[in-house]
Coordinates of C-alpha atoms and ligand atoms in Angstrom, one line a residue:
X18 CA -3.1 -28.6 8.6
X19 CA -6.2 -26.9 9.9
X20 CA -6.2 -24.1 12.3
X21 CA -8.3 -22.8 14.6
X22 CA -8.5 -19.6 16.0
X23 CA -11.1 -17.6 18.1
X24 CA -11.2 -14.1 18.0
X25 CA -10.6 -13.4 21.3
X26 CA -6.8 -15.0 20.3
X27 CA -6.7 -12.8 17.8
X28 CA -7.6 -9.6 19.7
X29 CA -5.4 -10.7 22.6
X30 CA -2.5 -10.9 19.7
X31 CA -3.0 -7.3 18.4
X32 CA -3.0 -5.7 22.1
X33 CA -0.3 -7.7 23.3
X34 CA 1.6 -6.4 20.1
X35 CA 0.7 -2.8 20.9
X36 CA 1.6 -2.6 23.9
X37 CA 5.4 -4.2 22.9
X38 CA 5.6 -1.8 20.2
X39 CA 4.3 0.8 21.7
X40 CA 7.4 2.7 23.5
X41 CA 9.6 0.9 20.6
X42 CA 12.5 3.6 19.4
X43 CA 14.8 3.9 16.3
X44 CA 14.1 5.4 12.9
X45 CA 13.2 8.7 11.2
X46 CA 10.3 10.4 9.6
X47 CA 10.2 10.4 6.1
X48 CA 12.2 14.4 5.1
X49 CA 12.6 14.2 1.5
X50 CA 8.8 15.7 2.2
X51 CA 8.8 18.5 4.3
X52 CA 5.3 17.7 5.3
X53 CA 6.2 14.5 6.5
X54 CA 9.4 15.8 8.4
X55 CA 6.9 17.5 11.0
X56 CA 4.5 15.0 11.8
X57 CA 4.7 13.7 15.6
X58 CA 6.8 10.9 15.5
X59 CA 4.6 9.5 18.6
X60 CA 1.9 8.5 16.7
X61 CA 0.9 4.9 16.4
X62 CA -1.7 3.0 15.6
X63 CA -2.6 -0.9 14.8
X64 CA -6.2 -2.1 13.1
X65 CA -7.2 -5.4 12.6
X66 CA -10.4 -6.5 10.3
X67 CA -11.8 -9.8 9.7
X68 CA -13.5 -11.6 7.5
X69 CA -16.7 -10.8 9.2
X70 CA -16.0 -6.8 9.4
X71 CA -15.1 -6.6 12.6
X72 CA -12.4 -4.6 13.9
X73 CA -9.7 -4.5 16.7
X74 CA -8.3 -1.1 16.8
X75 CA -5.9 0.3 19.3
X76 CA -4.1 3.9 19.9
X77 CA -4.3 6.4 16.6
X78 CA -6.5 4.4 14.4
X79 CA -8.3 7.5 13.3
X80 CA -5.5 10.4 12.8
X81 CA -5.2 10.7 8.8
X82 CA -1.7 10.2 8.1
X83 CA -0.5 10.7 4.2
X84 CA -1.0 6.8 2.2
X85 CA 2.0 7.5 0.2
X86 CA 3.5 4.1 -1.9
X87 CA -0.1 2.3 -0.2
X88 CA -1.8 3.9 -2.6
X89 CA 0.0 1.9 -5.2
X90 CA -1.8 -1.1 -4.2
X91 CA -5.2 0.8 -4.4
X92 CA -4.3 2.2 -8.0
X93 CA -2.8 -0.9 -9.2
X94 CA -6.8 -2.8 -8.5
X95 CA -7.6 -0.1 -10.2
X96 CA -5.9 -0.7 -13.6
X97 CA -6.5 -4.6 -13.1
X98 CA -9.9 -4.0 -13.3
X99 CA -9.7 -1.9 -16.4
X100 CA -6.6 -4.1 -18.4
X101 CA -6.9 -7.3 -16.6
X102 CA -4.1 -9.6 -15.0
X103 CA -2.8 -9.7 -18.8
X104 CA -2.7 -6.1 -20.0
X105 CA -1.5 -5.2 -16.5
X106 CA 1.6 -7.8 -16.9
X107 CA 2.2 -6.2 -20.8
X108 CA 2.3 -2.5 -20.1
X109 CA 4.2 -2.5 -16.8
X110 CA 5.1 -6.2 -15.3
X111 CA 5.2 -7.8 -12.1
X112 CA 8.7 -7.7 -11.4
X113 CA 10.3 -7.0 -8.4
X114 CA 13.2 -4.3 -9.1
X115 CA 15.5 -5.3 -6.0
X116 CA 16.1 -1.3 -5.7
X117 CA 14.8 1.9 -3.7
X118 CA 11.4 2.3 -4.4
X119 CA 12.5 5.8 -6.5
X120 CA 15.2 4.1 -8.4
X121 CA 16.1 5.9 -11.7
X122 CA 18.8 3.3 -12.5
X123 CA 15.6 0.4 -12.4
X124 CA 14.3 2.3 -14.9
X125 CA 17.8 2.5 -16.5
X126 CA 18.2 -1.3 -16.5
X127 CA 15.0 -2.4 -17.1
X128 CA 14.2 -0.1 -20.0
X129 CA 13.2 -2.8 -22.3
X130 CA 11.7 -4.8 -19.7
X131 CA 8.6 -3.7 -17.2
X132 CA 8.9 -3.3 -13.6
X133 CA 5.9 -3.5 -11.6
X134 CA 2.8 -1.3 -10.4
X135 CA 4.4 -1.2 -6.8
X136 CA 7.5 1.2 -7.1
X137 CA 7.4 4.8 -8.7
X138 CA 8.0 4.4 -12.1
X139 CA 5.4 1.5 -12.5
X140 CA 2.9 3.5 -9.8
X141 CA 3.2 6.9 -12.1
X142 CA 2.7 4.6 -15.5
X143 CA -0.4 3.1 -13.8
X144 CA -1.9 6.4 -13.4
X145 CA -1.2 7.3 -16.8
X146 CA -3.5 4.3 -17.9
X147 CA -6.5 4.6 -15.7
X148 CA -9.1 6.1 -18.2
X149 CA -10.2 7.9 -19.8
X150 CA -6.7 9.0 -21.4
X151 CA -6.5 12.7 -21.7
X152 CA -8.8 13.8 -19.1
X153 CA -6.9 14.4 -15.4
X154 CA -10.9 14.9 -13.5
X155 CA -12.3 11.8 -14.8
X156 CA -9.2 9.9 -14.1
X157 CA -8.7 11.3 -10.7
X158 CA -12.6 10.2 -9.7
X159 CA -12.1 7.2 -10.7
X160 CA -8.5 6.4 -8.6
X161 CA -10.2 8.8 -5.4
X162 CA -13.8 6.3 -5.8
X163 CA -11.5 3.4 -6.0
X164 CA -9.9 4.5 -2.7
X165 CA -12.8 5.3 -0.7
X166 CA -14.8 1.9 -2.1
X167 CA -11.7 -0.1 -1.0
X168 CA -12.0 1.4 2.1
X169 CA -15.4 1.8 2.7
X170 CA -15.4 5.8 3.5
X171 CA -14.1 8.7 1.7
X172 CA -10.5 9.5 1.9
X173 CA -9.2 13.2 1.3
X174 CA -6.6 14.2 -0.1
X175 CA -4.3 16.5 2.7
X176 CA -3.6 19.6 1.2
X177 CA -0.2 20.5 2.6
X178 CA 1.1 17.5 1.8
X179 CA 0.1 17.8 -2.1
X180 CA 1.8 21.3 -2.2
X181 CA 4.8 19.8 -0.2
X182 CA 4.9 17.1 -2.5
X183 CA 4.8 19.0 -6.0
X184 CA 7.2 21.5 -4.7
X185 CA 9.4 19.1 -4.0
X186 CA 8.9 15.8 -6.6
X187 CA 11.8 16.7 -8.8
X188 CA 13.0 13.2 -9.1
X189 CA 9.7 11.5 -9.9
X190 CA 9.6 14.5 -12.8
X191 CA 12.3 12.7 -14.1
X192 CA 10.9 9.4 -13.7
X193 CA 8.0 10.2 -15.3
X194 CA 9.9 11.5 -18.5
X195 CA 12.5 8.8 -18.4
X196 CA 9.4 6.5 -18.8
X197 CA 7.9 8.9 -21.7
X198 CA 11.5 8.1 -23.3
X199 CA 11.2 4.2 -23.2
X200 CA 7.3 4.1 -24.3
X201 CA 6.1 3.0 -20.6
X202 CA 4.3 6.0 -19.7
X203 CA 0.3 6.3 -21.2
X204 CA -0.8 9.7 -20.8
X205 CA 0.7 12.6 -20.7
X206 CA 3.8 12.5 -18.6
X207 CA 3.0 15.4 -16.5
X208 CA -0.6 14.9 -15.8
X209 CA 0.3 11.1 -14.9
X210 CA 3.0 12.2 -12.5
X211 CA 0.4 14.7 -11.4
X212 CA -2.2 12.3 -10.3
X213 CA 0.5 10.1 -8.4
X214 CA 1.4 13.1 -6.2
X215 CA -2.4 13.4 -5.7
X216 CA -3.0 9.8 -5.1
X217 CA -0.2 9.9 -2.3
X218 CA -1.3 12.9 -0.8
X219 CA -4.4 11.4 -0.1
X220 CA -5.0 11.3 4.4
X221 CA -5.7 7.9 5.0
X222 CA -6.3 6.3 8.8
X223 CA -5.1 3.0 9.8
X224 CA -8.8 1.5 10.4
X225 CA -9.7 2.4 6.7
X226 CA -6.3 0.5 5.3
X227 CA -7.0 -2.5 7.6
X228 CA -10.6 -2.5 5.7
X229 CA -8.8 -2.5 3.0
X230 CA -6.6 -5.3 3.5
X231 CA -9.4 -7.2 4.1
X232 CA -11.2 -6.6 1.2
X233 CA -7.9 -8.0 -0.5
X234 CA -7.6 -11.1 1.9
X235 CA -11.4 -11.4 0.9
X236 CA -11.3 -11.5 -2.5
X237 CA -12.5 -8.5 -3.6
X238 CA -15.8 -8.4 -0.9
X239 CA -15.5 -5.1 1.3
X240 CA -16.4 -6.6 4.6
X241 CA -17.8 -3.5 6.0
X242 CA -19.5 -1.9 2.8
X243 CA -20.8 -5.6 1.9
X244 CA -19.7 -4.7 -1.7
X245 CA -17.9 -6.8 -4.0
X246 CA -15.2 -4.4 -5.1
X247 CA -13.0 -6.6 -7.5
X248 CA -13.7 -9.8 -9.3
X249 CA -12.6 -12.6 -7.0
X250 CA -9.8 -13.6 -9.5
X251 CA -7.7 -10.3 -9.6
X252 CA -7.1 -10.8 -5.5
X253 CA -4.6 -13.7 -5.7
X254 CA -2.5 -11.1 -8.6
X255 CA -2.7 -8.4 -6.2
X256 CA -1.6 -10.1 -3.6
X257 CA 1.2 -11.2 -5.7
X258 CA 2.5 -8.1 -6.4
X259 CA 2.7 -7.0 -2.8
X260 CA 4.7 -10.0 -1.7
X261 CA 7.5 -9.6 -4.3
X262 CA 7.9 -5.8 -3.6
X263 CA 5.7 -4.5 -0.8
X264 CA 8.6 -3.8 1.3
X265 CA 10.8 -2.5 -1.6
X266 CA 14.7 -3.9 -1.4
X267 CA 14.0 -5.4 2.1
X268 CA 10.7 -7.2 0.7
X269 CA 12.5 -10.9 1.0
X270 CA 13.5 -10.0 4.8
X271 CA 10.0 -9.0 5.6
X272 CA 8.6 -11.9 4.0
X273 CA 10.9 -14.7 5.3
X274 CA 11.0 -13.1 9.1
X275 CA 7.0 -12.1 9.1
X276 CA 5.1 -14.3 7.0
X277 CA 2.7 -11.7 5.6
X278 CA 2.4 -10.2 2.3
X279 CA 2.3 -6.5 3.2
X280 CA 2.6 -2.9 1.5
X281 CA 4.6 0.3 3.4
X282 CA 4.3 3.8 2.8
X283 CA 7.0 6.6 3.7
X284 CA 4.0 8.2 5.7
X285 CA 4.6 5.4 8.0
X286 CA 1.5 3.2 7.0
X287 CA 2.0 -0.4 6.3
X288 CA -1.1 -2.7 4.8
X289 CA -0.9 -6.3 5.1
X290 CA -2.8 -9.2 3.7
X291 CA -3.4 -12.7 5.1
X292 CA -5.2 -14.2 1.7
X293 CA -9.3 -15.5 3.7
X294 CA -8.4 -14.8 6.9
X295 CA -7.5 -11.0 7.7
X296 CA -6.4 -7.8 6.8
X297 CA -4.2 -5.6 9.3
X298 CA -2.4 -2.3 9.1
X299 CA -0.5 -0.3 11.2
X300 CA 1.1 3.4 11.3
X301 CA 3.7 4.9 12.9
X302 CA 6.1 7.7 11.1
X303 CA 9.4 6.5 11.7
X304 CA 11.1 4.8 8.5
X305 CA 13.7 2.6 8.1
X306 CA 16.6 3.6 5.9
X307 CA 14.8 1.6 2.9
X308 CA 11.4 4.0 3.9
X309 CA 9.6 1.0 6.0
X310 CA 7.8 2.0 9.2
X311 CA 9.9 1.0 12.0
X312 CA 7.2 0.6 14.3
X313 CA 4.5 -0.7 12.0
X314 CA 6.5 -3.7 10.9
X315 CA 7.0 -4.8 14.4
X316 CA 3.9 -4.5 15.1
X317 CA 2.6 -6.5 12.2
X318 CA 5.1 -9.1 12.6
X319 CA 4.0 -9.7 16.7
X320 CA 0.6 -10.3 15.3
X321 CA 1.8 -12.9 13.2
X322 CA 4.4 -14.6 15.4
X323 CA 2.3 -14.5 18.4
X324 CA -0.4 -16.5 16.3
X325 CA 1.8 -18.4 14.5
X326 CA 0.7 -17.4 11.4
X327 CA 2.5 -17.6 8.2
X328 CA 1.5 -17.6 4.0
X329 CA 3.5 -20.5 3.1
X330 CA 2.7 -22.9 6.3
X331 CA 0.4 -24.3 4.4
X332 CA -2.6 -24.2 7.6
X333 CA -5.2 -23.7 6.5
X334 CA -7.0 -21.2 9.1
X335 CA -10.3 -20.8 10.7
X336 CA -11.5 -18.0 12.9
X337 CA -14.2 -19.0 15.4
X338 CA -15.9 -16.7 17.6
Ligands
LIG10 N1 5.1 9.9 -2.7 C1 6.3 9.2 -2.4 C2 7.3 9.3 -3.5 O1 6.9 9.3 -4.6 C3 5.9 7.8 -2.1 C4 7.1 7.0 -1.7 C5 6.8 5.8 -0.8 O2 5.9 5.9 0.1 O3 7.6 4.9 -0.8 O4 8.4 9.5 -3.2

């Protein structure tokens, strides 16, 4: 069926869903970091970006929280564009693992077979193939231009929370040489893992992830930059990945109960993709015990129920101003 929505729906939708969220309680931040562990668990915010590049942002759309697991989506474009939807499938999959997004025992299990780009062990493997092999600068421009063209402005990466991180990554060290055991890492093991910490320690603010998601929903066109940033084709693979294992072992519930393909971070940032008609992200510390924002996906999923919006409804949906 056709829909049609103005955007003056749409921006009633996100403030109606802020300000339900808003005083909403339960969860915990992320401690496994200690970075993390001291961030004001108060902080919220909600962006919205259409088609067109215009925003709805409300409360702490600007404060630079850490991307975390996001950044797997970001990285992941990044290797599609270099391997393709094919070579991306061969070295590391599109499977959902069903486990924590750290699990050793995916790794474990699925030894002979590849997991996906979207938990740890995929995410480090990814970096490991970005080119060119061998040299951690040029790799690292290449995932940190990546970033900031998704987003359409630079993103840096948060000091503290890289030295947290190192400090403290012991078992994504032994991810990344579980992989090196099986012949699923690329690059030095080390360096790869390396990268990932940097890539997650990146300060990213909600507005730049909802520009994000749009550039996803839009195929690869930044609607703020005006740049095509991926071929048209790789969007509907992306998206893809993030609906089978955005949310990690709770990726079905969120699905089934929001409607929206979306992506969480344990730095309490959540990116979501409606494929051509808008991206939205939201970020809020507090995690759920499987690392979800508690607050983010609420507020994601108002937006959606409150316009009736849903992936598989098979509407096909028009925003009017
Ligand atoms: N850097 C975090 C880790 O590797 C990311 C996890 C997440 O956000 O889910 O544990």
């Amino acid at each position: 069926m056709k829909k049609t929505l103005t955007k003056a729906q749409v921006k009633t939708a996100v403030e109606e869903a802020f300000s339900k969220v808003k005083n909403l309680k339960g969860g915990k931040n992320a401690n496994y970091i200690p970075f993390l562990a001291n961030i004001d668990p108060d902080l919220f915010g909600l962006s919205l970006t259409l088609p067109d590049g215009e925003q709805f942002n409300l409360g702490d759309t600007e404060y630079k929280f850490g991307i975390e697991s996001v950044s797997k989506v970001l990285t992941a474009i990044l290797i599609l564009k270099e391997y393709g939807a094919e070579g991306v499938l061969q070295k590391i999959g599109a499977d959902a693992t069903g486990l924590p997004f750290n699990s050793i025992f995916a790794i474990l299990l699925e030894n002979d077979h590849p997991s996906t780009p979207l938990v740890n062990a995929g995410a480090i493997s990814a970096c490991s193939m970005v080119t060119p092999q061998g040299d951690s600068d040029a790799k690292w421009k290449k995932i940190i231009d990546n970033i900031s063209d998704l987003c359409a402005s630079p993103a840096p990466v948060l000091d503290e929370l890289y030295k947290s991180e190192s400090a403290t990554n012991f078992n994504n060290r032994a991810i990344a040489w579980l992989l090196k055991n099986y012949n699923r890492i690329y690059d030095d093991p080390d360096m790869s893992l390396d990268l990932y910490t940097r890539q997650c320690s990146v300060g990213i603010t909600a507005s730049q992830l909802s520009i994000c998601a749009a550039t996803i929903a839009n195929k690869g066109f930044n609607p703020v930059s005006k740049k095509q940033i991926f071929a048209e084709e790789l969007a509907p693979k992306i998206t893809t990945l993030i609906s089978s294992v955005g949310f990690y072992q709770h990726t079905g519930d969120w699905l089934y109960t929001s409607g929206i393909p979306a992506k969480s971070g344990v730095g309490g940032g959540v990116l979501g993709v409606l494929p051509g008609v808008f991206g939205i992200a939201a970020f809020a510390p507090p995690l759920d015990e499987a690392g979800n924002s508690v607050k983010a996906q609420a507020a994601v999923k108002a937006v959606m129920n409150k316009l009736g919006l849903g992936v598989f409804n098979g509407d096909q949906i028009e925003i009017a101003d």
